[in-house]
CSV table of C-alpha atoms in Angstrom, one decimal:
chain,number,residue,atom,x,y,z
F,1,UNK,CA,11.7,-29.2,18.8
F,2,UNK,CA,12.3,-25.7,16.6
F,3,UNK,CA,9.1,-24.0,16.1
F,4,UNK,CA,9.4,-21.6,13.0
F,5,UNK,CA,6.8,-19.0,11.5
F,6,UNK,CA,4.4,-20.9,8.9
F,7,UNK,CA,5.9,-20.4,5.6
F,8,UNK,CA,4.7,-17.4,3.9
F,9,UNK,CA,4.7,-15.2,7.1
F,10,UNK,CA,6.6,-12.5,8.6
F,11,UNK,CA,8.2,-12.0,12.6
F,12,UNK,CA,8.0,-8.4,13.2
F,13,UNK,CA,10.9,-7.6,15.1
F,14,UNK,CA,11.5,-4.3,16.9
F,15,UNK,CA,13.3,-3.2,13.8
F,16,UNK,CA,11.0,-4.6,11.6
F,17,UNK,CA,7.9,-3.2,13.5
F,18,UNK,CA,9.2,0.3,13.0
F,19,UNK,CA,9.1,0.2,9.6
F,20,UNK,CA,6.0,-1.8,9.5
F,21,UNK,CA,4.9,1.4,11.6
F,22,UNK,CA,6.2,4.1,9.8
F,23,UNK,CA,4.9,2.8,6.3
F,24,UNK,CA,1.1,2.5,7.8
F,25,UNK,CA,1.6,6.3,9.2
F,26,UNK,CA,2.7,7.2,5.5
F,27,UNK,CA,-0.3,5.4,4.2
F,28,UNK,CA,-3.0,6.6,6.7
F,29,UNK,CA,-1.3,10.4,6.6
F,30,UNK,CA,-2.0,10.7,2.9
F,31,UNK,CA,-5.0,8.9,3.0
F,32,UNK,CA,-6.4,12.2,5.6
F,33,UNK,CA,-5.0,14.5,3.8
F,34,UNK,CA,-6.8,14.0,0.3
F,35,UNK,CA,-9.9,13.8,2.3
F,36,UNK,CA,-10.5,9.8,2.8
F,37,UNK,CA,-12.0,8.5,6.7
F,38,UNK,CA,-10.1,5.2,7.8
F,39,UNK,CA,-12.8,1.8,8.3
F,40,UNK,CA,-12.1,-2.0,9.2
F,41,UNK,CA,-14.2,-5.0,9.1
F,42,UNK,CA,-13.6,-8.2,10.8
F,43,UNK,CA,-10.6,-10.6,9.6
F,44,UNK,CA,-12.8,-13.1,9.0
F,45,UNK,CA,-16.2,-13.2,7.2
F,46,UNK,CA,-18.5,-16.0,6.0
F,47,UNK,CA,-17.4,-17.9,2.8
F,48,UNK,CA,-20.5,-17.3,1.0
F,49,UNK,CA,-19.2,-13.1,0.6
F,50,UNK,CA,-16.2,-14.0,-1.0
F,51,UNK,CA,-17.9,-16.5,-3.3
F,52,UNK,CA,-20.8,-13.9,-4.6
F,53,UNK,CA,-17.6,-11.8,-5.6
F,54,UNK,CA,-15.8,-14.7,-7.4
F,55,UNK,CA,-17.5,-17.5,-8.0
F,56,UNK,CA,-16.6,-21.4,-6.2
F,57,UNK,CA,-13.5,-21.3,-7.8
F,58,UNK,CA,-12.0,-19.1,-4.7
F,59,UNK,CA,-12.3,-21.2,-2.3
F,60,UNK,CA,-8.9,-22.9,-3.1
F,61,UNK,CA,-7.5,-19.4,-3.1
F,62,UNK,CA,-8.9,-18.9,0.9
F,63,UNK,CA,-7.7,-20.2,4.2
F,64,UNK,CA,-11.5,-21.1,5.3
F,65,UNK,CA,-13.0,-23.6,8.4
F,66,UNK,CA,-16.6,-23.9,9.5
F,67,UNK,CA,-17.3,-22.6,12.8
F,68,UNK,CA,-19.0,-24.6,15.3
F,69,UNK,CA,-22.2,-23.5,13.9
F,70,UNK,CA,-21.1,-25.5,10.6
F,71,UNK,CA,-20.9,-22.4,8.8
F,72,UNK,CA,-18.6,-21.9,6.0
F,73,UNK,CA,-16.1,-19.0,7.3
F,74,UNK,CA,-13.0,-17.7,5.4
F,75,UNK,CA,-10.0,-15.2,6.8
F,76,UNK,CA,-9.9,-12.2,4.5
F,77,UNK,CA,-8.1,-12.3,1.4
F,78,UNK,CA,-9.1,-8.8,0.2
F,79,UNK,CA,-11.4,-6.1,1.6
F,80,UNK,CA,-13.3,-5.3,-1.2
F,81,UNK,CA,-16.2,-7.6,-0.3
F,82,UNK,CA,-15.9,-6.3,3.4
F,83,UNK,CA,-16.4,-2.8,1.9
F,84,UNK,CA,-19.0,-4.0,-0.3
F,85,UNK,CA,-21.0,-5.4,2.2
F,86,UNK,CA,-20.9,-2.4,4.3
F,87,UNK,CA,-21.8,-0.1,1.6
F,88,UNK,CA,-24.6,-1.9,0.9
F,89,UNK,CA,-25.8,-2.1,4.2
F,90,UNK,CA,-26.0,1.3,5.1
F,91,UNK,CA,-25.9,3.2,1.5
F,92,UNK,CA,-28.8,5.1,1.9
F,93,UNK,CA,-27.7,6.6,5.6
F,94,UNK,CA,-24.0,7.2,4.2
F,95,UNK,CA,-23.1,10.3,2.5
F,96,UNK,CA,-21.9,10.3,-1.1
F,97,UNK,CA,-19.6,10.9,-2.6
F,98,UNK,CA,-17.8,8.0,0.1
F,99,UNK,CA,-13.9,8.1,0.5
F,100,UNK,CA,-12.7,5.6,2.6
F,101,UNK,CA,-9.3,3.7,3.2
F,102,UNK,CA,-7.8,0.8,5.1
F,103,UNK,CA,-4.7,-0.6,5.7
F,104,UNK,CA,-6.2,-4.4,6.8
F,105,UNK,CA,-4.0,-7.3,7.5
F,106,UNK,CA,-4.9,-10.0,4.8
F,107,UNK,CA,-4.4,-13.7,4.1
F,108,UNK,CA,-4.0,-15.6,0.9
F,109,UNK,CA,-3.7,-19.7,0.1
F,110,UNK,CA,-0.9,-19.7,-2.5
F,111,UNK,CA,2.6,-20.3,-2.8
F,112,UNK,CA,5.2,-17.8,-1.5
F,113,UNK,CA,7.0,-15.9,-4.0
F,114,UNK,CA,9.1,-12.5,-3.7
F,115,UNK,CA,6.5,-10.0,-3.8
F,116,UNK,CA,3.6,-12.5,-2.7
F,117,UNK,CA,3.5,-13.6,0.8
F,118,UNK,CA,0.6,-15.6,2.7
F,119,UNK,CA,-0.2,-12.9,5.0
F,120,UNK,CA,0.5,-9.3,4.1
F,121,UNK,CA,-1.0,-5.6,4.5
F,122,UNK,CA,-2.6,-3.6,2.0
F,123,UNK,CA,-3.6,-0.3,1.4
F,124,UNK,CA,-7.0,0.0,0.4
F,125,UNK,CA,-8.2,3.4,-1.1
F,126,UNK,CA,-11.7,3.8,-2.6
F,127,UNK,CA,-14.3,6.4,-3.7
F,128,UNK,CA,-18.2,5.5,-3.9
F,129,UNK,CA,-20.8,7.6,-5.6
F,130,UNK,CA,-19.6,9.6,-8.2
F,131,UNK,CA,-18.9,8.1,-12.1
F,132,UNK,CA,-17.0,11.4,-12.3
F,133,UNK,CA,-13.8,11.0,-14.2
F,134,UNK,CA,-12.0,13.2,-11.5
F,135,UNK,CA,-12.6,10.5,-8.7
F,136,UNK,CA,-10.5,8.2,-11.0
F,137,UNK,CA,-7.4,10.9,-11.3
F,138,UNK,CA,-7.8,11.6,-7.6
F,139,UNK,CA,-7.3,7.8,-6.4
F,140,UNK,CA,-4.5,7.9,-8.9
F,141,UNK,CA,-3.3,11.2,-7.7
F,142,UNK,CA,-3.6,9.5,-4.0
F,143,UNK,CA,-1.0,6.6,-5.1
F,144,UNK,CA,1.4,8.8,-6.6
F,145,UNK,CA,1.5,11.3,-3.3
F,146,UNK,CA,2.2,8.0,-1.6
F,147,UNK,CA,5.0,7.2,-3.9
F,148,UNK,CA,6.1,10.7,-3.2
F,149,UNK,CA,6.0,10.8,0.4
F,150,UNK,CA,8.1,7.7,0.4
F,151,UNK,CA,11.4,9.4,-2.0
F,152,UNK,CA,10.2,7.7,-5.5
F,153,UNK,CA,10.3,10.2,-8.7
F,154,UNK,CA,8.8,9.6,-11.7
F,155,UNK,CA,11.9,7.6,-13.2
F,156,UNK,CA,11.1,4.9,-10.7
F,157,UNK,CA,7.8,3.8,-11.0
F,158,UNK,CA,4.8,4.1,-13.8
F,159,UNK,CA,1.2,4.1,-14.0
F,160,UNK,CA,-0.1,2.2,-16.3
F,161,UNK,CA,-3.9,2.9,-17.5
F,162,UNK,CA,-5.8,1.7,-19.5
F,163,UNK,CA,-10.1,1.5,-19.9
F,164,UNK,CA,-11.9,-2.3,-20.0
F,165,UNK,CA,-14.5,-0.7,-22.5
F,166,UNK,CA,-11.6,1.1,-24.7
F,167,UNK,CA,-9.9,-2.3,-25.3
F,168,UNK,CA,-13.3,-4.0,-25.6
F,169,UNK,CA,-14.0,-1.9,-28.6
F,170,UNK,CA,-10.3,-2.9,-30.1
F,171,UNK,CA,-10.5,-6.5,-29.4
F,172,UNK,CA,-13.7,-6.2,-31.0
F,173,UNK,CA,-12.8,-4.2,-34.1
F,174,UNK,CA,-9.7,-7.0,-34.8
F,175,UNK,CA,-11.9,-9.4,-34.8
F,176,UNK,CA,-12.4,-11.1,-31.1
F,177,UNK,CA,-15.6,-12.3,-30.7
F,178,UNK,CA,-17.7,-11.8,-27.6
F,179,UNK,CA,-17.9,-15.3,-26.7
F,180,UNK,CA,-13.9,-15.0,-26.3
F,181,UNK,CA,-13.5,-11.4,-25.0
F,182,UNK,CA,-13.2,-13.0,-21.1
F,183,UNK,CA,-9.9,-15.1,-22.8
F,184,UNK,CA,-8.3,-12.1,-24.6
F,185,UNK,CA,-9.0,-10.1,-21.6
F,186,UNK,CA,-7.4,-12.8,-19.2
F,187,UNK,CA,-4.5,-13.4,-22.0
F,188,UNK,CA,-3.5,-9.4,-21.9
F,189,UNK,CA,-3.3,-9.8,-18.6
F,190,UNK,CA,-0.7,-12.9,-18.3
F,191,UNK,CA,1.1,-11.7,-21.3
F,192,UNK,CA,4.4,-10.6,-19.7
F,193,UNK,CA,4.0,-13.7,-17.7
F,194,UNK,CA,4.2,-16.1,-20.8
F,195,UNK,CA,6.4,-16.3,-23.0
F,196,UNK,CA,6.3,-15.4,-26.7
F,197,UNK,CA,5.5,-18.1,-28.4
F,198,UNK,CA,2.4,-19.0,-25.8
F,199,UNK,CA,0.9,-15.6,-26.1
F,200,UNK,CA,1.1,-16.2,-30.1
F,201,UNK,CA,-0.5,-19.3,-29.9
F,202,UNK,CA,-3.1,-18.3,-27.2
F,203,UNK,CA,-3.9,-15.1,-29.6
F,204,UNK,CA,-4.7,-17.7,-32.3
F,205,UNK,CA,-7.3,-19.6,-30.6
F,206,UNK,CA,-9.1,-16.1,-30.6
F,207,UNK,CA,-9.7,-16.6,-34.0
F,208,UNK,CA,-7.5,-14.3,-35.0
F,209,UNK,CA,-5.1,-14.5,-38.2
F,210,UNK,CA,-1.7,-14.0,-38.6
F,211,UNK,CA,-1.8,-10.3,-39.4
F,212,UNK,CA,-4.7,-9.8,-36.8
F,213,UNK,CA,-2.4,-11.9,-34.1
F,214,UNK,CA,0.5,-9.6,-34.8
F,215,UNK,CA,-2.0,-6.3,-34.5
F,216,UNK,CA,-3.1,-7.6,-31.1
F,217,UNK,CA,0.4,-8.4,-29.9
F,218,UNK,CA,1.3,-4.5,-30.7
F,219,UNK,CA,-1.8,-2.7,-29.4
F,220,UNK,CA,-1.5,-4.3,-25.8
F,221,UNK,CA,2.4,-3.6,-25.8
F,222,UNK,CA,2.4,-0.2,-27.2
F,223,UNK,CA,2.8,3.1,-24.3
F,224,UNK,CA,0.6,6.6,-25.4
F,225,UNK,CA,1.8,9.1,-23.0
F,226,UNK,CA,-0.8,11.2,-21.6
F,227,UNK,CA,-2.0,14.0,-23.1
F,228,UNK,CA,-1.6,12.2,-26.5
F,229,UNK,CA,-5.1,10.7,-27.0
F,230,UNK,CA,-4.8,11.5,-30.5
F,231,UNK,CA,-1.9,9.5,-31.2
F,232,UNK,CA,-3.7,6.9,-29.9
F,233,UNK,CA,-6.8,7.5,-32.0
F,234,UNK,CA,-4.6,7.6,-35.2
F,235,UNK,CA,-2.5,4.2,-34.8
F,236,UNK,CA,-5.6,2.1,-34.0
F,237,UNK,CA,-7.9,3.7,-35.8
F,238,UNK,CA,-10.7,4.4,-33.6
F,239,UNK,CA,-13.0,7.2,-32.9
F,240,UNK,CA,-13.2,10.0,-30.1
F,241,UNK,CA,-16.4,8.2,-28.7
F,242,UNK,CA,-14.9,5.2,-27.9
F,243,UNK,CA,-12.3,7.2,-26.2
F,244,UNK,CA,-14.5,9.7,-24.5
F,245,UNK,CA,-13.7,8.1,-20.8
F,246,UNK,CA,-10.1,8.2,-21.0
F,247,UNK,CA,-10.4,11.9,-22.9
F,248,UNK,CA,-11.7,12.7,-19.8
F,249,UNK,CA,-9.6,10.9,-17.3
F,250,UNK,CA,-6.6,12.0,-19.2
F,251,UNK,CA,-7.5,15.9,-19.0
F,252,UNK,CA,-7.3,15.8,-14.9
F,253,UNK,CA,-4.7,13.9,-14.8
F,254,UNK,CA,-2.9,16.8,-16.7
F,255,UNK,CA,-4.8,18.8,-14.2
F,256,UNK,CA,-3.8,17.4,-11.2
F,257,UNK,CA,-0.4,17.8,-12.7
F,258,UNK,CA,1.0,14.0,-12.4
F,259,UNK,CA,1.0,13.4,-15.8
F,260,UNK,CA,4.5,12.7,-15.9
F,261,UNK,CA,4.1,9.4,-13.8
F,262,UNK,CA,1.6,7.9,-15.7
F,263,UNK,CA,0.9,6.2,-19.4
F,264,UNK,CA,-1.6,4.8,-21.5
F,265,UNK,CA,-1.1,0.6,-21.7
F,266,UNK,CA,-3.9,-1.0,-23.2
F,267,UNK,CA,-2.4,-4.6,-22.2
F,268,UNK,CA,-3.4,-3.5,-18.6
F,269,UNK,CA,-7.2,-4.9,-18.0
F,270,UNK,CA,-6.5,-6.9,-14.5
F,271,UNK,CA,-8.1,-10.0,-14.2
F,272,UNK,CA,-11.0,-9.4,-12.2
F,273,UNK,CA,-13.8,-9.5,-14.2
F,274,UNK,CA,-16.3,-6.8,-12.1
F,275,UNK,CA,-14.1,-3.8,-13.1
F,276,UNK,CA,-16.2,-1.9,-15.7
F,277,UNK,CA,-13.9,1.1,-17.0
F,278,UNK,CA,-10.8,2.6,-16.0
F,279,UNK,CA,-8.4,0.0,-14.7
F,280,UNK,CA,-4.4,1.0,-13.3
F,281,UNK,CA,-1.5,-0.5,-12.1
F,282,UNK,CA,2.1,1.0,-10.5
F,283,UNK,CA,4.8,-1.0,-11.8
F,284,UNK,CA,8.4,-0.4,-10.9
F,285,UNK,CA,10.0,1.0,-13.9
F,286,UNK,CA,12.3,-1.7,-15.0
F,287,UNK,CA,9.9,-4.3,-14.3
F,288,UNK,CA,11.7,-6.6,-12.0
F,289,UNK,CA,9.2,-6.6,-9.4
F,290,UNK,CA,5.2,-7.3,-9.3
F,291,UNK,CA,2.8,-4.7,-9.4
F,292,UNK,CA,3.2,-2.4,-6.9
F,293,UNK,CA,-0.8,-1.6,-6.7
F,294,UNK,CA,-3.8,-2.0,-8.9
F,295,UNK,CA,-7.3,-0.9,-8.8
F,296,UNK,CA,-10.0,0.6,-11.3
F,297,UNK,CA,-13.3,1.4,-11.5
F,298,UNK,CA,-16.1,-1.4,-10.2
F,299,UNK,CA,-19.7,0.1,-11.0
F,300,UNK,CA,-22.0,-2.4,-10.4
F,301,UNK,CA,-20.2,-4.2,-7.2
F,302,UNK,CA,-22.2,-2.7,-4.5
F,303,UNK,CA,-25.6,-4.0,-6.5
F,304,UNK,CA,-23.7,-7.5,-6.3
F,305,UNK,CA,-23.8,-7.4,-3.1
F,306,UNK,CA,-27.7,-6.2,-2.2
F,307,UNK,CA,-26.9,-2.5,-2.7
F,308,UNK,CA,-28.4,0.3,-4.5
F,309,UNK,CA,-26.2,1.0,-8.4
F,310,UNK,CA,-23.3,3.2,-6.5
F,311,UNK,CA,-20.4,3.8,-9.0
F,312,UNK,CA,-16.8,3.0,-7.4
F,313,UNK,CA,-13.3,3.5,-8.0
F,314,UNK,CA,-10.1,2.6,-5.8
F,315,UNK,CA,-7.2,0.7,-5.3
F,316,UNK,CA,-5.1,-1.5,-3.4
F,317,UNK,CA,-1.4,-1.2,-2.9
F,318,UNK,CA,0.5,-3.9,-0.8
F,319,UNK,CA,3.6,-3.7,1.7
F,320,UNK,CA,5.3,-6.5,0.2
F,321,UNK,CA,6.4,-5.3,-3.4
F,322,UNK,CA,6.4,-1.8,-1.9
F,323,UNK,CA,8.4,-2.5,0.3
F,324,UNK,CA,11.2,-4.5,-1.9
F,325,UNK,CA,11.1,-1.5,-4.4
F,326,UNK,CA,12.0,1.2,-1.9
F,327,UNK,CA,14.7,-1.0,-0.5
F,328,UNK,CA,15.8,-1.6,-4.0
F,329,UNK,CA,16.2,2.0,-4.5
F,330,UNK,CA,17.9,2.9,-1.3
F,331,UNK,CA,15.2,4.4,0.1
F,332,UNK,CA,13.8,2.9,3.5
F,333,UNK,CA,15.5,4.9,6.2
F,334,UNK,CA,18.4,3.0,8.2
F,335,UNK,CA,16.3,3.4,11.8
F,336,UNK,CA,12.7,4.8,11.8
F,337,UNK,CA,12.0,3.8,15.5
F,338,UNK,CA,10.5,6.2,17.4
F,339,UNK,CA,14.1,8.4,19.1
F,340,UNK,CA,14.3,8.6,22.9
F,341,UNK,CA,13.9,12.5,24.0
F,342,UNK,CA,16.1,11.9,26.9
F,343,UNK,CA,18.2,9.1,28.4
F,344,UNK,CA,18.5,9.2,32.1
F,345,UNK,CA,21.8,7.9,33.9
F,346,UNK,CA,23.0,7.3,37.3
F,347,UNK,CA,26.4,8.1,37.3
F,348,UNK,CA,26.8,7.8,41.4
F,349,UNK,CA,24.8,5.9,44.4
F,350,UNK,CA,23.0,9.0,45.1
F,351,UNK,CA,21.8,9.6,41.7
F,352,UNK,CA,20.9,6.1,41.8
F,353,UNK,CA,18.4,6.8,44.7
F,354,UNK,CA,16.7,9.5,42.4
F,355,UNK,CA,16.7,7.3,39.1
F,356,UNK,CA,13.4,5.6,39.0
F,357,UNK,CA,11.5,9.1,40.6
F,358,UNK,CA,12.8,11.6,37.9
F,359,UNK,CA,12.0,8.7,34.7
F,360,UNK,CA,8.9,8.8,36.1
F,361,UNK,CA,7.9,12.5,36.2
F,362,UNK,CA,9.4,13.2,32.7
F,363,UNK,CA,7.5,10.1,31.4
F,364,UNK,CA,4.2,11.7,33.1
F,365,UNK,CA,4.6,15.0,30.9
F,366,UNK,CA,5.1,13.2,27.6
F,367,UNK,CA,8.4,12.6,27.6
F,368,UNK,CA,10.0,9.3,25.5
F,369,UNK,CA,12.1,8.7,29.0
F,370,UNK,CA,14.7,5.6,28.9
F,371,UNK,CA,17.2,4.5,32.1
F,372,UNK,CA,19.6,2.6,32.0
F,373,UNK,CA,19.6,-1.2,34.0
F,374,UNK,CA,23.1,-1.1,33.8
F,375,UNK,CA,25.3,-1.8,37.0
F,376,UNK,CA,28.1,0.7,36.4
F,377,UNK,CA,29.6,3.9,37.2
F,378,UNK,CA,31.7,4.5,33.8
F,379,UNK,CA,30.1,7.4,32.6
F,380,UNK,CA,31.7,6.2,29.3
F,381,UNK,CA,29.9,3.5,28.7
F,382,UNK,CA,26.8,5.3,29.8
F,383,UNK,CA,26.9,8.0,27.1
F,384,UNK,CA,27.3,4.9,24.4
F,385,UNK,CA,24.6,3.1,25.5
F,386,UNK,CA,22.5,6.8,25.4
F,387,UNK,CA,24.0,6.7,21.8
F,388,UNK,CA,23.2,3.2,20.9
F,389,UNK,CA,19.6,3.9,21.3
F,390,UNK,CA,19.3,7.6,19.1
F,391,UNK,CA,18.7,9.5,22.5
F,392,UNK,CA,18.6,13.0,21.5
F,393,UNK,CA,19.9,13.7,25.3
F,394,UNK,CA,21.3,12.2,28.4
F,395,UNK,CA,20.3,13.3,31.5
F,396,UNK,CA,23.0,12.0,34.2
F,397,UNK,CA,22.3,12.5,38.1
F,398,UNK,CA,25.3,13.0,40.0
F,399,UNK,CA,25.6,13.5,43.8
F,400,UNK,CA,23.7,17.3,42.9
F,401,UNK,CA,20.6,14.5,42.5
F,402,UNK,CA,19.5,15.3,45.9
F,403,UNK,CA,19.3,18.8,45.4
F,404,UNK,CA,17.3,18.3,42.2
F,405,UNK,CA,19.9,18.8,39.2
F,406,UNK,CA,21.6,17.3,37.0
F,407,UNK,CA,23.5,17.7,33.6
F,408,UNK,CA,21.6,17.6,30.8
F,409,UNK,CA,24.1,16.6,27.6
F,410,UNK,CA,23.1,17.1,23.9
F,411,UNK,CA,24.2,14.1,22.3
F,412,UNK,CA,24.0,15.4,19.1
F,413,UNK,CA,26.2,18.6,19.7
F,414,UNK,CA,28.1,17.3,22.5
F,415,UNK,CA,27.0,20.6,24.6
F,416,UNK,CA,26.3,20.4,28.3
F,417,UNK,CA,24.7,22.3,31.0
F,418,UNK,CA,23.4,21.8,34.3
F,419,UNK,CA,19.4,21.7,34.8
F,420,UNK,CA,16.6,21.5,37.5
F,421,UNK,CA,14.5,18.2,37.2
F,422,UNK,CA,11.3,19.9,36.5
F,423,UNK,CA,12.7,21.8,33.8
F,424,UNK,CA,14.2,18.9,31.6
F,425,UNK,CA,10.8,18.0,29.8
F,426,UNK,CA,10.7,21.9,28.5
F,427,UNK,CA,14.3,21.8,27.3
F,428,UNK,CA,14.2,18.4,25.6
F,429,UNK,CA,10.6,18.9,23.7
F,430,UNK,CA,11.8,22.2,22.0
């Protein structure tokens, strides 16, 4: 019988693992840097967390069991009711304003797609405890020194923002009513997943006319650059107080100096109804793939969940589309496993005898130390193996093994010298 991975999964092979490694030292290196402290919860909570955030109708969504308790239990889907929940438990104790991250492993009950797989990691990067404008251009700044880190410019990716409240106001003045805000909201955010003549129709049933339908359709597809509220003001309209969040987001943005990633898109709103103001999403810039992250701000969350009124803001950005993107662009490096400092080769019986003894000691003073297994004299096919694996050096013990030397040979320069044993770990970690 062939036992394969359950659909919707990933093997990690050692290839695979190293860049599986290398993006989560990208992600948690950033993450210290702009001042956030790494958390975790467990991979599995009770059923009854995820359902406070989003009603019965998640439950399909969840891989869930009962325990043998009975108890309704789900693996995680998402960490935001994790990081609720510990908020609320200890908000009093923590100190604000709170800048956390993660990088959990999470699960999802839907169909595999490129970009969405069953299981999957996700960077998760959130501030708690300030309403300030700044916290929501620093989690944006946070994404784009991701993006950065990694070799994307600004011609590869946007960020699209937009401001639940903002749009609120324009649904409003075109004539949406309240009772159908929740469908226009959930209709700008499927409209580049429909096609035309859907969204047209769906835009009716909001008791919108003709003129009013084709208003709508060109306020949720229409791009303000930032630093040009005004423009914005002008084509729809509207006044500076309706605008006086984004005024504010937009001027650190310009301040933090990324303003040239970024746009205004009024069709963004995500889904999720508890986001209360600025919401954002990276999108590859011709639009192939998924969004590449998403996030906004979620005021009243942490009350949700038995908490004290703590204003949030953060995002989460998953390995998956990331991952396709960079590889589309030619930019995931051909081997990031770790490099051997020195490969160590017995090229006669006697250096044979001192093999396993001098792996040892260069492996006790922080040395990445290989050996080879193989059963062979030929030098030759020594050095290739050395080469095979990225050693920066080969250390090869000769007959002059006994007397506690051997030739040390940069494989990257080709030069070669003879060296004592105990000092191959100084020469090799310059």
């Amino acid at each position: 019988m062939k036992l394969q991975a359950p659909k919707g999964t990933r093997d990690f092979y050692p290839h695979d693992m190293a860049w599986r490694n290398h993006l989560h030292d990208a992600w948690r290196r950033v993450s210290i840097r702009h001042g956030f402290e790494q958390v975790d919860g467990p991979i599995f909570e009770t059923l009854d967390l995820y359902k406070v955030k989003s009603g019965e109708g998640i439950v399909s969504e969840l891989f869930h069991f009962e325990d043998r308790g009975g108890r309704g239990m789900a693996i995680r889907p998402e960490f935001t009711p994790t990081l609720a929940r510990m908020v609320a438990a200890q908000a009093n104790a923590l100190p604000k304003p709170i800048k956390w991250f993660c990088t959990p492993n999470l699960c999802r009950a839907e169909r595999p797609q490129r970009g969405r797989l069953r299981e999957f990691f996700q960077w998760n990067v959130d501030i708690l405890g300030s309403d300030a404008a700044v916290a929501d251009a620093e989690c944006i700044l946070v994404a784009i020194d991701l993006l950065q880190e990694l070799g994307l410019k600004p011609e590869h990716v946007r960020v699209k923002i937009s401001h639940r409240q903002t749009v609120r106001h324009i649904l409003s003045l075109l004539g949406v009513s309240d009772e159908k805000m929740e469908d226009a909201f959930d209709l700008l955010d499927r409209r580049d997943k429909i096609e035309p003549e859907a969204f047209q129709k769906r835009a009716g049933e909001l008791g919108l006319d003709e003129p009013r339908v084709a208003r709508f359709d060109q306020t949720c597809r229409y791009k303000y650059k930032v630093g040009s509220l005004g423009g914005l003001k002008k084509s729809l309209g509207i006044d500076g107080d309706e605008l006086a969040a984004l005024e504010a987001l937009d001027q650190q943005l310009l301040d933090f100096g990324i303003a040239d990633w970024c746009e205004y898109d009024l069709g963004i709103v995500r889904g999720l109804a508890y986001y209360t103001g600025t919401v954002f999403e990276v999108h590859e810039a011709t639009g192939v793939e998924r969004a590449m992250a998403g996030g906004g701000r979620y005021d009243q969350l942490i009350e949700l969940f038995g908490g004290p009124a703590t204003p949030a803001v953060g995002f989460g950005m998953g390995d998956v589309v990331l991952t396709n993107v960079l590889a589309d662009k030619g930019l995931i490096p051909e081997d990031v496993s770790p490099r051997p400092d020195v490969y160590v080769l017995a090229a006669t019986e006697a250096g044979g005898h001192k093999l396993g003894g001098v792996v040892a000691s260069l492996r006790q003073q922080g040395v990445h130390a290989r050996l080879s297994y193989r059963a062979t004299r030929n030098i030759s096919k020594l050095l290739k193996e050395a080469g095979s694996a990225r050693a920066r050096f080969a250390l090869i013990l000769d007959d002059e093994a006994a007397n506690g030397t051997g030739q040390l040979k940069d494989l990257e320069s080709g030069e070669q010298e003879i060296v004592k044993f105990d000092a191959v770990a100084r020469r090799v970690k310059v």
